[in-house]
Coordinates of C-alpha atoms and ligand atoms in Angstrom, one line a residue:
X1 CA -26.5 20.3 53.6
X2 CA -27.2 22.2 50.6
X3 CA -24.2 24.7 51.1
X4 CA -22.0 21.8 51.6
X5 CA -23.2 20.2 48.4
X6 CA -22.8 23.6 46.8
X7 CA -19.3 24.0 48.1
X8 CA -18.3 20.6 46.8
X9 CA -19.8 21.5 43.5
X10 CA -17.8 24.7 43.1
X11 CA -14.6 23.0 44.1
X12 CA -15.3 20.5 41.4
X13 CA -16.0 23.2 38.8
X14 CA -12.8 25.0 39.9
X15 CA -10.8 21.9 39.4
X16 CA -12.5 21.1 36.1
X17 CA -11.7 24.6 35.0
X18 CA -8.0 24.3 36.0
X19 CA -7.6 21.1 33.9
X20 CA -8.5 22.1 30.4
X21 CA -10.3 19.2 28.8
X22 CA -13.1 19.6 26.2
X23 CA -15.9 17.7 27.7
X24 CA -15.9 15.0 30.4
X25 CA -16.3 11.3 30.3
X26 CA -20.1 10.9 30.1
X27 CA -21.7 7.9 32.0
X28 CA -24.3 7.6 29.3
X29 CA -23.2 8.8 25.9
X30 CA -26.7 9.7 24.6
X31 CA -26.3 13.2 23.4
X32 CA -29.3 14.8 25.1
X33 CA -28.0 13.5 28.4
X34 CA -24.4 14.7 28.2
X35 CA -23.1 17.8 30.0
X36 CA -22.1 20.4 27.5
X37 CA -18.4 20.6 26.7
X38 CA -16.4 23.3 28.4
X39 CA -16.8 26.7 26.5
X40 CA -14.3 27.0 23.7
X41 CA -12.7 30.2 25.0
X42 CA -9.6 30.9 23.0
X43 CA -9.6 27.8 21.1
X44 CA -12.5 27.5 18.7
X45 CA -13.7 23.9 17.8
X46 CA -12.5 22.1 20.8
X47 CA -13.4 18.5 21.0
X48 CA -12.6 15.7 23.5
X49 CA -11.6 13.4 20.6
X50 CA -9.2 15.9 19.3
X51 CA -7.4 16.2 22.6
X52 CA -7.4 12.5 23.3
X53 CA -4.3 10.0 22.9
X54 CA -5.8 6.9 21.6
X55 CA -4.2 3.7 22.7
X56 CA -4.9 0.7 20.3
X57 CA -5.1 -2.9 21.8
X58 CA -4.9 -5.9 19.5
X59 CA -7.0 -8.1 22.1
X60 CA -5.5 -11.4 20.7
X61 CA -2.1 -10.5 21.8
X62 CA -2.7 -8.3 24.9
X63 CA -3.2 -10.8 27.8
X64 CA -4.5 -14.2 28.0
X65 CA -6.4 -15.0 31.2
X66 CA -7.3 -18.6 30.9
X67 CA -4.2 -20.3 29.4
X68 CA -5.5 -21.0 25.8
X69 CA -2.7 -18.9 24.2
X70 CA -5.2 -16.3 23.0
X71 CA -5.6 -12.8 24.6
X72 CA -9.1 -12.2 25.8
X73 CA -11.5 -9.5 27.5
X74 CA -10.7 -10.8 31.1
X75 CA -6.9 -10.3 30.4
X76 CA -7.6 -6.6 29.4
X77 CA -9.8 -6.4 32.7
X78 CA -6.9 -7.6 34.7
X79 CA -4.6 -5.0 33.1
X80 CA -7.0 -1.9 33.4
X81 CA -4.7 -0.1 35.9
X82 CA -1.7 -0.5 33.7
X83 CA -3.8 1.0 30.7
X84 CA -4.9 3.8 33.0
X85 CA -1.3 4.4 34.2
X86 CA -0.3 5.4 30.7
X87 CA -2.3 8.6 30.8
X88 CA -4.2 7.7 27.6
X89 CA -7.7 8.8 27.0
X90 CA -9.3 6.3 24.6
X91 CA -8.8 2.6 24.0
X92 CA -9.6 1.3 20.5
X93 CA -10.0 -2.4 20.3
X94 CA -9.7 -4.4 17.2
X95 CA -12.7 -6.6 16.6
X96 CA -14.0 -8.6 19.4
X97 CA -17.1 -10.0 17.8
X98 CA -17.9 -13.6 16.9
X99 CA -15.7 -14.6 14.2
X100 CA -14.2 -17.8 12.6
X101 CA -10.9 -15.8 12.5
X102 CA -9.9 -16.2 8.9
X103 CA -8.6 -12.6 9.3
X104 CA -8.3 -12.4 13.0
X105 CA -11.9 -10.8 13.6
X106 CA -12.2 -8.8 10.5
X107 CA -14.6 -11.5 9.3
X108 CA -17.6 -11.2 11.7
X109 CA -20.2 -13.9 11.8
X110 CA -22.3 -12.1 14.5
X111 CA -22.1 -8.4 15.1
X112 CA -23.8 -8.5 18.3
X113 CA -22.0 -11.4 20.1
X114 CA -18.6 -11.7 21.5
X115 CA -15.9 -13.9 20.1
X116 CA -15.9 -17.0 22.1
X117 CA -12.2 -17.0 22.4
X118 CA -12.3 -13.6 23.8
X119 CA -15.1 -14.1 26.4
X120 CA -18.8 -13.2 27.0
X121 CA -21.0 -10.2 26.9
X122 CA -20.9 -10.1 30.6
X123 CA -17.1 -9.7 30.4
X124 CA -17.5 -7.1 27.8
X125 CA -19.9 -5.1 30.1
X126 CA -17.5 -5.4 33.0
X127 CA -14.6 -4.1 30.6
X128 CA -16.6 -1.1 29.5
X129 CA -17.7 -0.3 33.1
X130 CA -14.1 -0.7 34.2
X131 CA -12.8 1.7 31.6
X132 CA -15.4 4.4 32.3
X133 CA -14.8 4.1 35.9
X134 CA -11.2 5.0 35.2
X135 CA -12.3 7.8 32.9
X136 CA -11.1 6.0 29.7
X137 CA -13.5 5.9 26.6
X138 CA -13.7 2.7 24.5
X139 CA -13.9 2.6 20.8
X140 CA -14.7 -0.5 18.9
X141 CA -14.1 -1.8 15.2
X142 CA -16.8 -1.6 12.7
X143 CA -16.3 -4.1 10.0
X144 CA -19.1 -3.4 7.7
X145 CA -17.7 -3.5 4.3
X146 CA -17.8 -7.3 4.4
X147 CA -18.9 -10.0 6.9
X148 CA -17.7 -13.5 7.4
X149 CA -19.2 -16.3 5.0
X150 CA -20.2 -17.8 8.3
X151 CA -22.6 -15.0 9.1
X152 CA -26.3 -16.0 9.0
X153 CA -27.0 -13.5 6.3
X154 CA -24.5 -15.0 3.9
X155 CA -25.5 -18.6 4.8
X156 CA -29.1 -17.7 3.8
X157 CA -27.9 -15.6 0.8
X158 CA -26.0 -18.4 -0.8
X159 CA -29.0 -20.9 -0.5
X160 CA -31.1 -19.8 -3.3
X161 CA -31.5 -16.8 -5.7
X162 CA -34.8 -15.8 -4.3
X163 CA -33.8 -16.0 -0.6
X164 CA -34.8 -12.8 1.3
X165 CA -31.1 -12.3 2.2
X166 CA -30.0 -12.8 -1.5
X167 CA -29.4 -9.0 -2.0
X168 CA -27.5 -8.6 1.2
X169 CA -24.3 -9.5 -1.0
X170 CA -23.0 -8.9 -4.4
X171 CA -23.7 -11.8 -6.8
X172 CA -23.0 -12.4 -10.4
X173 CA -24.9 -15.1 -12.1
X174 CA -22.7 -17.4 -14.0
X175 CA -24.9 -17.7 -17.1
X176 CA -23.8 -14.2 -17.8
X177 CA -20.2 -15.4 -18.3
X178 CA -17.1 -14.6 -16.2
X179 CA -17.7 -11.7 -14.0
X180 CA -16.0 -8.3 -14.8
X181 CA -12.5 -8.4 -13.3
X182 CA -12.0 -7.5 -9.6
X183 CA -9.1 -8.3 -7.7
X184 CA -8.9 -9.6 -3.9
X185 CA -6.2 -8.3 -1.7
X186 CA -6.0 -11.5 0.3
X187 CA -7.2 -14.4 -1.9
X188 CA -4.4 -16.9 -2.8
X189 CA -5.2 -16.6 -6.5
X190 CA -6.0 -12.9 -6.3
X191 CA -9.4 -13.1 -7.8
X192 CA -12.2 -11.0 -6.1
X193 CA -15.0 -13.1 -7.3
X194 CA -15.7 -16.7 -5.9
X195 CA -17.8 -19.2 -7.7
X196 CA -20.5 -20.7 -5.4
X197 CA -22.1 -23.8 -6.8
X198 CA -25.6 -24.1 -5.0
X199 CA -26.7 -21.0 -7.0
X200 CA -24.3 -21.1 -9.9
X201 CA -23.2 -17.6 -9.2
X202 CA -20.1 -15.7 -8.0
X203 CA -20.0 -13.5 -5.0
X204 CA -17.7 -10.5 -4.6
X205 CA -15.0 -10.3 -2.0
X206 CA -12.3 -7.6 -1.9
X207 CA -10.6 -9.5 0.9
X208 CA -10.5 -13.2 1.6
X209 CA -13.0 -15.7 0.1
X210 CA -14.4 -15.9 3.6
X211 CA -15.1 -12.3 3.6
X212 CA -18.0 -11.6 1.2
X213 CA -18.7 -7.9 0.6
X214 CA -22.0 -6.7 1.9
X215 CA -24.3 -4.9 -0.6
X216 CA -24.8 -1.4 0.8
X217 CA -27.0 -0.7 -2.2
X218 CA -29.6 -2.6 -0.4
X219 CA -31.3 -0.4 2.2
X220 CA -32.0 -3.2 4.4
X221 CA -28.3 -3.9 4.8
X222 CA -27.8 -0.3 5.9
X223 CA -30.6 -0.6 8.4
X224 CA -29.1 -3.6 9.8
X225 CA -25.8 -1.9 10.3
X226 CA -27.3 1.1 11.8
X227 CA -29.4 -0.9 14.3
X228 CA -26.2 -2.7 15.2
X229 CA -24.4 0.5 15.9
X230 CA -27.3 1.7 18.2
X231 CA -27.0 -1.6 20.1
X232 CA -23.4 -0.8 21.1
X233 CA -23.9 2.9 21.5
X234 CA -26.9 2.2 23.8
X235 CA -24.5 0.1 25.8
X236 CA -22.3 3.1 26.3
X237 CA -19.6 2.4 23.6
X238 CA -17.8 5.7 22.8
X239 CA -17.1 5.4 19.2
X240 CA -16.1 3.3 16.3
X241 CA -13.0 2.9 14.1
X242 CA -14.6 2.0 10.7
X243 CA -12.8 -0.7 8.7
X244 CA -12.2 0.2 5.0
X245 CA -15.2 2.5 5.2
X246 CA -14.7 4.0 1.9
X247 CA -15.1 0.7 0.0
X248 CA -18.7 0.4 0.9
X249 CA -20.2 1.6 -2.2
X250 CA -20.0 -0.2 -5.4
X251 CA -21.4 0.4 -8.8
X252 CA -23.5 -2.8 -9.3
X253 CA -22.7 -2.8 -13.0
X254 CA -19.2 -3.4 -12.1
X255 CA -17.6 -1.4 -14.7
X256 CA -14.0 -1.9 -15.7
X257 CA -11.5 0.1 -13.6
X258 CA -11.0 3.4 -15.2
X259 CA -7.6 4.3 -16.6
X260 CA -7.2 7.3 -14.3
X261 CA -6.5 4.8 -11.5
X262 CA -3.4 3.5 -13.1
X263 CA -4.3 -0.1 -11.9
X264 CA -4.6 0.9 -8.2
X265 CA -7.5 -1.1 -7.1
X266 CA -7.5 0.2 -3.7
X267 CA -8.0 3.7 -4.8
X268 CA -10.6 2.5 -7.1
X269 CA -12.5 0.6 -4.5
X270 CA -12.3 3.7 -2.4
X271 CA -14.0 5.9 -4.9
X272 CA -17.4 4.3 -5.1
X273 CA -20.2 6.4 -6.3
X274 CA -22.4 6.6 -3.1
X275 CA -20.0 6.3 -0.3
X276 CA -20.6 9.8 1.1
X277 CA -24.3 9.5 0.7
X278 CA -24.2 6.3 2.8
X279 CA -22.0 7.6 5.5
X280 CA -24.1 10.9 5.7
X281 CA -27.3 8.6 6.1
X282 CA -25.4 6.8 9.0
X283 CA -24.6 10.1 10.5
X284 CA -28.1 11.2 10.4
X285 CA -29.8 8.2 11.6
X286 CA -27.2 7.1 14.2
X287 CA -23.9 9.0 14.9
X288 CA -25.6 12.5 15.4
X289 CA -27.7 10.9 18.2
X290 CA -24.6 10.2 20.4
X291 CA -21.6 11.9 21.7
X292 CA -19.2 9.5 20.1
X293 CA -16.1 9.5 18.1
X294 CA -15.8 8.1 14.6
X295 CA -12.5 7.3 12.8
X296 CA -12.5 5.9 9.2
X297 CA -9.9 3.7 7.8
X298 CA -9.7 5.4 4.3
X299 CA -6.7 5.4 2.4
X300 CA -7.9 8.4 0.3
X301 CA -6.3 11.5 -1.0
X302 CA -6.5 14.9 0.8
X303 CA -9.5 16.2 -0.9
X304 CA -11.5 13.3 -0.4
X305 CA -10.3 13.1 3.3
X306 CA -12.2 16.5 3.8
X307 CA -15.2 15.1 2.2
X308 CA -15.3 12.4 5.0
X309 CA -14.4 14.6 7.9
X310 CA -15.2 18.4 7.5
X311 CA -17.8 19.1 10.1
X312 CA -20.4 20.5 7.7
X313 CA -20.2 17.4 5.8
X314 CA -21.9 15.5 8.8
X315 CA -20.1 12.3 8.1
X316 CA -17.1 11.2 10.4
X317 CA -14.8 12.9 12.7
X318 CA -11.4 11.6 11.4
X319 CA -9.9 9.4 8.8
X320 CA -6.4 7.8 8.8
X321 CA -4.3 7.9 5.6
X322 CA -1.8 5.8 4.3
X323 CA 0.8 8.2 2.6
X324 CA 3.2 8.0 5.6
X325 CA 3.3 4.4 6.2
X326 CA 3.5 3.5 2.5
X327 CA 6.9 5.2 2.0
X328 CA 9.9 3.1 1.3
X329 CA 8.1 0.1 -0.5
X330 CA 8.5 -0.4 -4.2
X331 CA 5.2 1.0 -6.0
X332 CA 2.3 -1.5 -6.4
X333 CA 4.3 -4.3 -4.8
X334 CA 3.5 -6.6 -2.1
X335 CA 5.4 -4.3 0.4
X336 CA 8.7 -5.1 -1.2
X337 CA 11.3 -2.9 0.5
X338 CA 12.9 -0.4 -1.8
X339 CA 16.6 -0.9 -1.6
X340 CA 17.0 2.8 -1.7
X341 CA 15.3 3.2 1.6
X342 CA 13.2 6.1 2.5
X343 CA 14.0 9.8 2.8
X344 CA 13.3 11.9 5.8
X345 CA 12.4 14.9 3.4
X346 CA 9.6 12.6 1.8
X347 CA 8.4 11.8 5.4
X348 CA 8.3 15.3 6.5
X349 CA 6.6 16.4 3.3
X350 CA 3.8 13.9 3.8
X351 CA 3.1 14.9 7.4
X352 CA 3.5 18.7 6.7
X353 CA 1.1 18.5 3.7
X354 CA -1.5 16.6 5.7
X355 CA -1.2 19.2 8.6
X356 CA -1.6 22.1 6.2
X357 CA -4.7 20.5 4.5
X358 CA -6.4 20.3 7.9
X359 CA -5.0 23.7 9.3
X360 CA -8.4 25.5 8.7
X361 CA -11.1 22.7 8.4
X362 CA -11.4 19.1 9.5
X363 CA -8.9 17.4 11.9
X364 CA -5.9 15.2 11.3
X365 CA -4.7 11.9 12.8
X366 CA -1.2 10.6 13.1
X367 CA 0.0 7.0 13.7
X368 CA 3.3 5.1 12.9
X369 CA 2.1 1.6 13.9
X370 CA -1.0 -0.4 14.2
X371 CA -2.0 -4.1 13.6
X372 CA -1.7 -3.8 9.8
X373 CA 1.9 -2.2 10.0
X374 CA 5.2 -3.5 11.5
X375 CA 6.6 -2.2 14.6
X376 CA 7.2 1.5 14.5
X377 CA 10.6 1.0 16.0
X378 CA 11.9 -1.4 13.3
X379 CA 10.4 0.6 10.5
X380 CA 11.1 4.2 11.4
X381 CA 13.6 4.1 14.2
X382 CA 16.3 1.6 15.0
X383 CA 15.9 -1.7 16.7
X384 CA 19.8 -2.1 17.2
X385 CA 20.3 -2.5 20.8
X386 CA 22.3 0.7 21.2
X387 CA 19.6 2.8 19.6
X388 CA 16.4 1.1 20.6
X389 CA 15.5 3.2 23.6
X390 CA 16.4 6.5 22.2
X391 CA 14.9 6.0 18.8
X392 CA 11.6 4.6 20.5
X393 CA 11.3 7.9 22.5
X394 CA 12.1 10.0 19.4
X395 CA 9.1 8.3 17.5
X396 CA 7.0 8.8 20.6
X397 CA 7.9 12.4 20.5
X398 CA 7.0 12.8 17.0
X399 CA 3.5 11.3 17.4
X400 CA 2.7 13.3 20.6
X401 CA 3.7 16.6 19.3
X402 CA 1.8 16.7 15.9
X403 CA -1.6 18.8 15.4
X404 CA -3.5 15.5 15.0
X405 CA -5.1 12.9 17.3
X406 CA -2.4 10.3 17.9
X407 CA -3.1 6.7 17.5
X408 CA -0.5 4.9 19.7
X409 CA -0.2 1.1 19.2
X410 CA 0.2 -1.1 22.2
X411 CA 3.8 -2.3 22.8
X412 CA 5.2 0.7 21.3
X413 CA 5.4 2.2 24.6
X414 CA 7.9 -0.5 25.4
X415 CA 10.0 -0.1 22.3
X416 CA 8.9 -3.5 21.1
X417 CA 10.5 -4.5 17.7
X418 CA 9.8 -6.8 14.7
X419 CA 10.1 -10.4 15.3
X420 CA 11.5 -11.0 11.8
X421 CA 10.5 -14.6 11.1
X422 CA 12.9 -16.5 8.7
X423 CA 10.3 -19.0 7.6
X424 CA 6.7 -18.6 6.1
X425 CA 5.6 -21.4 8.5
X426 CA 5.9 -19.0 11.4
X427 CA 3.5 -16.5 10.0
X428 CA -0.3 -16.8 10.9
X429 CA -1.5 -13.8 8.9
X430 CA -3.5 -14.6 5.9
X431 CA -2.0 -11.5 4.0
X432 CA 1.6 -13.0 4.3
X433 CA 0.6 -16.6 3.7
X434 CA -1.4 -16.0 0.7
X435 CA 1.0 -13.4 -0.9
X436 CA 3.6 -16.0 -0.4
X437 CA 1.5 -18.5 -2.3
X438 CA 0.7 -16.1 -5.0
X439 CA 4.5 -15.3 -5.6
X440 CA 5.4 -19.0 -5.5
X441 CA 2.7 -19.7 -8.0
X442 CA 4.0 -17.0 -10.4
X443 CA 7.6 -18.1 -9.9
X444 CA 8.5 -14.8 -8.3
X445 CA 11.4 -14.0 -5.8
X446 CA 10.4 -15.6 -2.6
X447 CA 13.7 -14.9 -0.9
X448 CA 13.2 -11.2 -1.5
X449 CA 9.6 -11.5 -0.4
X450 CA 10.5 -13.0 2.9
X451 CA 13.3 -10.6 3.6
X452 CA 10.8 -7.8 3.0
X453 CA 8.4 -9.3 5.3
X454 CA 10.9 -9.1 8.2
X455 CA 10.4 -5.3 7.9
X456 CA 6.8 -5.2 6.6
X457 CA 4.7 -8.1 7.7
X458 CA 1.7 -7.4 10.0
X459 CA 2.5 -10.3 12.3
X460 CA 5.5 -8.3 13.4
X461 CA 3.3 -6.2 15.4
X462 CA 0.9 -8.9 16.5
X463 CA 3.1 -10.8 18.7
X464 CA 2.2 -11.1 22.4
X465 CA 2.5 -8.2 24.6
X466 CA 5.7 -8.3 26.9
X467 CA 4.6 -8.1 30.5
X468 CA 7.6 -9.6 32.3
X469 CA 10.7 -12.0 32.0
X470 CA 8.8 -15.1 32.9
X471 CA 7.9 -17.8 30.3
X472 CA 6.1 -16.3 27.2
X473 CA 6.6 -12.8 28.6
X474 CA 3.8 -13.3 31.2
X475 CA 1.2 -13.2 28.3
X476 CA -0.1 -16.7 28.7
X477 CA 0.5 -19.8 30.7
X478 CA -0.3 -21.9 27.5
X479 CA 1.3 -22.0 23.9
X480 CA 0.8 -18.6 22.5
X481 CA -1.1 -18.2 19.2
X482 CA 1.9 -16.4 17.6
X483 CA 5.5 -16.7 18.8
X484 CA 6.6 -14.3 21.5
X485 CA 9.5 -12.0 20.5
X486 CA 12.6 -13.6 22.2
X487 CA 13.7 -10.1 23.4
X488 CA 11.0 -10.1 26.0
X489 CA 13.6 -11.2 28.6
X490 CA 14.9 -7.5 28.5
X491 CA 12.0 -5.7 26.9
X492 CA 9.1 -5.8 29.2
X493 CA 6.7 -3.9 31.5
X494 CA 8.2 -5.1 34.8
X495 CA 11.7 -4.1 33.7
X496 CA 10.5 -0.7 32.4
X497 CA 8.5 0.1 35.5
X498 CA 11.6 0.1 37.5
X499 CA 13.4 2.4 35.2
X500 CA 12.4 6.2 35.4
X501 CA 14.0 6.7 32.0
X502 CA 12.5 3.7 30.0
X503 CA 10.5 4.3 26.9
X504 CA 7.4 3.3 28.9
X505 CA 7.9 6.1 31.5
X506 CA 8.8 8.4 28.7
X507 CA 5.6 7.8 27.0
X508 CA 3.6 8.3 30.2
X509 CA 5.2 11.6 30.9
X510 CA 4.9 12.9 27.5
X511 CA 1.2 11.8 27.2
X512 CA 0.5 13.9 30.2
X513 CA 2.9 16.8 29.0
X514 CA 0.7 16.9 25.8
X515 CA -2.5 17.3 27.7
X516 CA -1.1 19.9 30.0
X517 CA 0.1 22.0 27.0
X518 CA -2.7 22.6 24.5
X519 CA -0.1 24.4 22.2
X520 CA 0.9 20.6 21.4
X521 CA -2.6 19.7 20.5
X522 CA -4.1 22.8 18.7
X523 CA -0.9 25.1 18.0
X524 CA -0.1 26.1 14.7
X525 CA 2.6 23.9 13.1
X526 CA 5.4 25.2 10.9
X527 CA 8.2 23.1 9.3
X528 CA 11.7 24.4 9.7
X529 CA 14.7 23.6 7.8
X530 CA 12.8 21.6 5.3
X531 CA 15.6 20.2 3.1
X532 CA 17.6 18.7 6.2
X533 CA 17.8 14.9 5.6
X534 CA 18.6 14.2 9.3
X535 CA 16.5 16.4 11.4
X536 CA 12.8 16.9 11.5
X537 CA 12.2 20.3 13.1
X538 CA 8.9 22.2 13.6
X539 CA 7.4 24.9 15.7
X540 CA 4.0 24.8 17.4
X541 CA 2.5 28.2 18.4
X542 CA -0.6 29.0 20.4
X543 CA -1.6 32.0 22.5
X544 CA 1.8 33.7 22.4
X545 CA 3.7 30.5 23.1
X546 CA 6.1 29.0 20.6
X547 CA 7.6 25.6 20.9
X548 CA 10.3 24.1 18.8
X549 CA 10.5 20.3 18.3
X550 CA 13.9 18.9 17.1
X551 CA 14.0 15.2 16.0
X552 CA 17.2 13.7 14.7
X553 CA 16.2 10.5 12.8
X554 CA 19.8 9.4 12.2
X555 CA 22.1 7.3 14.3
X556 CA 24.8 10.0 14.2
X557 CA 25.0 13.5 15.3
X558 CA 23.3 16.2 13.2
X559 CA 22.0 19.8 13.7
X560 CA 19.4 21.8 12.1
X561 CA 19.4 25.2 10.7
X562 CA 16.4 26.6 12.6
X563 CA 17.3 30.4 12.5
X564 CA 16.3 30.6 16.2
X565 CA 18.6 31.7 19.0
X566 CA 18.7 28.3 20.9
X567 CA 21.1 29.7 23.6
X568 CA 18.0 31.3 25.3
X569 CA 15.5 28.5 24.6
X570 CA 14.3 26.5 27.5
X571 CA 14.4 22.7 27.2
X572 CA 10.9 21.4 28.2
X573 CA 11.2 17.7 27.4
X574 CA 13.8 15.4 25.7
X575 CA 15.1 12.0 25.4
X576 CA 18.7 12.6 26.6
X577 CA 19.8 14.2 29.8
X578 CA 21.4 17.2 28.0
X579 CA 20.8 19.5 25.1
X580 CA 23.7 21.2 23.6
X581 CA 22.8 25.0 23.1
X582 CA 24.7 25.0 20.0
X583 CA 21.9 22.9 18.5
X584 CA 23.9 19.8 17.8
X585 CA 21.7 16.7 18.3
X586 CA 22.9 13.2 19.5
X587 CA 21.9 10.2 17.5
X588 CA 18.1 10.0 17.5
X589 CA 17.9 12.9 20.0
X590 CA 14.5 14.4 20.6
X591 CA 13.9 17.7 22.2
X592 CA 11.0 20.1 22.8
X593 CA 12.1 23.7 23.5
X594 CA 10.3 26.7 24.5
X595 CA 11.4 29.7 22.4
X596 CA 11.7 33.0 24.3
X597 CA 9.4 35.9 23.0
Ligands
LIG601 C1 -8.5 -3.3 7.3 C2 -8.0 -3.9 8.6 C3 -7.2 -5.2 8.3 C4 -8.1 -6.2 7.6 C5 -8.8 -5.6 6.4 C6 -9.9 -6.4 6.1 O1 -7.5 -3.0 6.5 O2 -7.3 -2.9 9.5 O3 -6.6 -5.8 9.3 O4 -7.3 -7.4 7.3 O5 -9.3 -4.2 6.7 O6 -10.9 -6.3 7.0
LIG602 CA1 -7.6 -16.7 26.4

């Protein structure tokens, strides 16, 4: 019996060695209990979260199991085999905690309870177990810069000036006059302070007036957050994406915004004096005790990015930046489209600079879509019927061949596109609705705003997932909370399953291909033919292998001046059946080549 066990054990070891993966899915993520990651061998600093493809699910829009028009946890449970079939490693779920949904779950009223519309804690436990059973890790969303105004802490805090929870939030007593200027990103009048009569004081809210900012200066607040994190980690959750985590520290004297920020409030909010101290404390007290991944939403510059993620800083694993997704809008505008469009050279420049910055230290991330961005196809590819499939595959190729952990947004694997609402009444997002009100109030150009929203609005990527050609795309048997994109009749999972060349099957193949080729994960990145305005070309090199990625971002033929002899290159992957060895690329053609030594 012993020797049989030993034999099985050695077979497992052999299989594990044959499939290079840094660490395996722990059944319990407490650090002391996990198996040591596979030895680094030729690649220093290997980590499972560097090798992962992350799939982001917006739970409200994925699958409704009970016909109320809102996606839910049981809906995700029903679709676990689909998720597994994608070949992804980690699922990031947008907030699933109790919330009055002023900002779709980014306003939490109880951090330890599941949102009623999404289900129960029992559903959650089943979901987590179902993911782990399939070797998928689960990352949740930590929204700790602010809570909901319906959180018990705030309900207490606003009662009286001497309430024990008073200092859980930022208050300004009205007898001191109007508080120093702070802007709100979502408030309909743009003011970051809100007057609250019961205590004759103002409270601070960087986002909507139903999202008061928590006071991290108060050690009790920090301990509440750490204890809540432990609660979820002890359940087996594998990590957190941390919402606007760079905003948590505020100078309680609320000084005026310094001139060096040029009126950029986001940048100013992200530069609070004690932000790194707090994150280091969180790391020391909680994160370091578990084998989990952490990713900060932090629109900061490159230098500060390193301060958040370099291993010796003991803060987070990764952050995501906004330089790429910010291209093509008029500066400091409400995402008004620049009529000049965006230039591929600027796009390349951003991703190349961020790669270079992390070449030696830290680790990079890459994304083109998420719940705050429009559909990547409409924004960076082409949603015209003739280019939809190829350009969607082109963008997938870009995302899965960068030296960075890719964050891939649900529905992008189908080539879903922006819904492009004509009327403000169709929008559900507080950002679009309140920006509209502000522009209207100021007598601004509403037509220009609505046109830009067709490209830029967040609701474009929040429309229900398209499962099949039945009513409401198979998302719900009821009335969907947000309209379904009418193109669901042709763009849906059922149709794409049947087609070996669909964007869906392309994504599946490429996710596996990336994993089987560590050169695509860890290999050195070098931009080729930098000034080319049509083709994005780069090499990836590791252990004597050299791959060349060619991406034609235009709807016409183009070629790149790579300097390599392509006639001897081997085609490893591509979105067209053929690659012309003279290097000419078809519209939106993407190809991965192996260059011979
Ligand atoms: C982050 C979230 C966004 C939310 C905001 C306020 O940017 O990604 O969806 O509206 O924070 O929590
Ligand atoms: Ca539901």
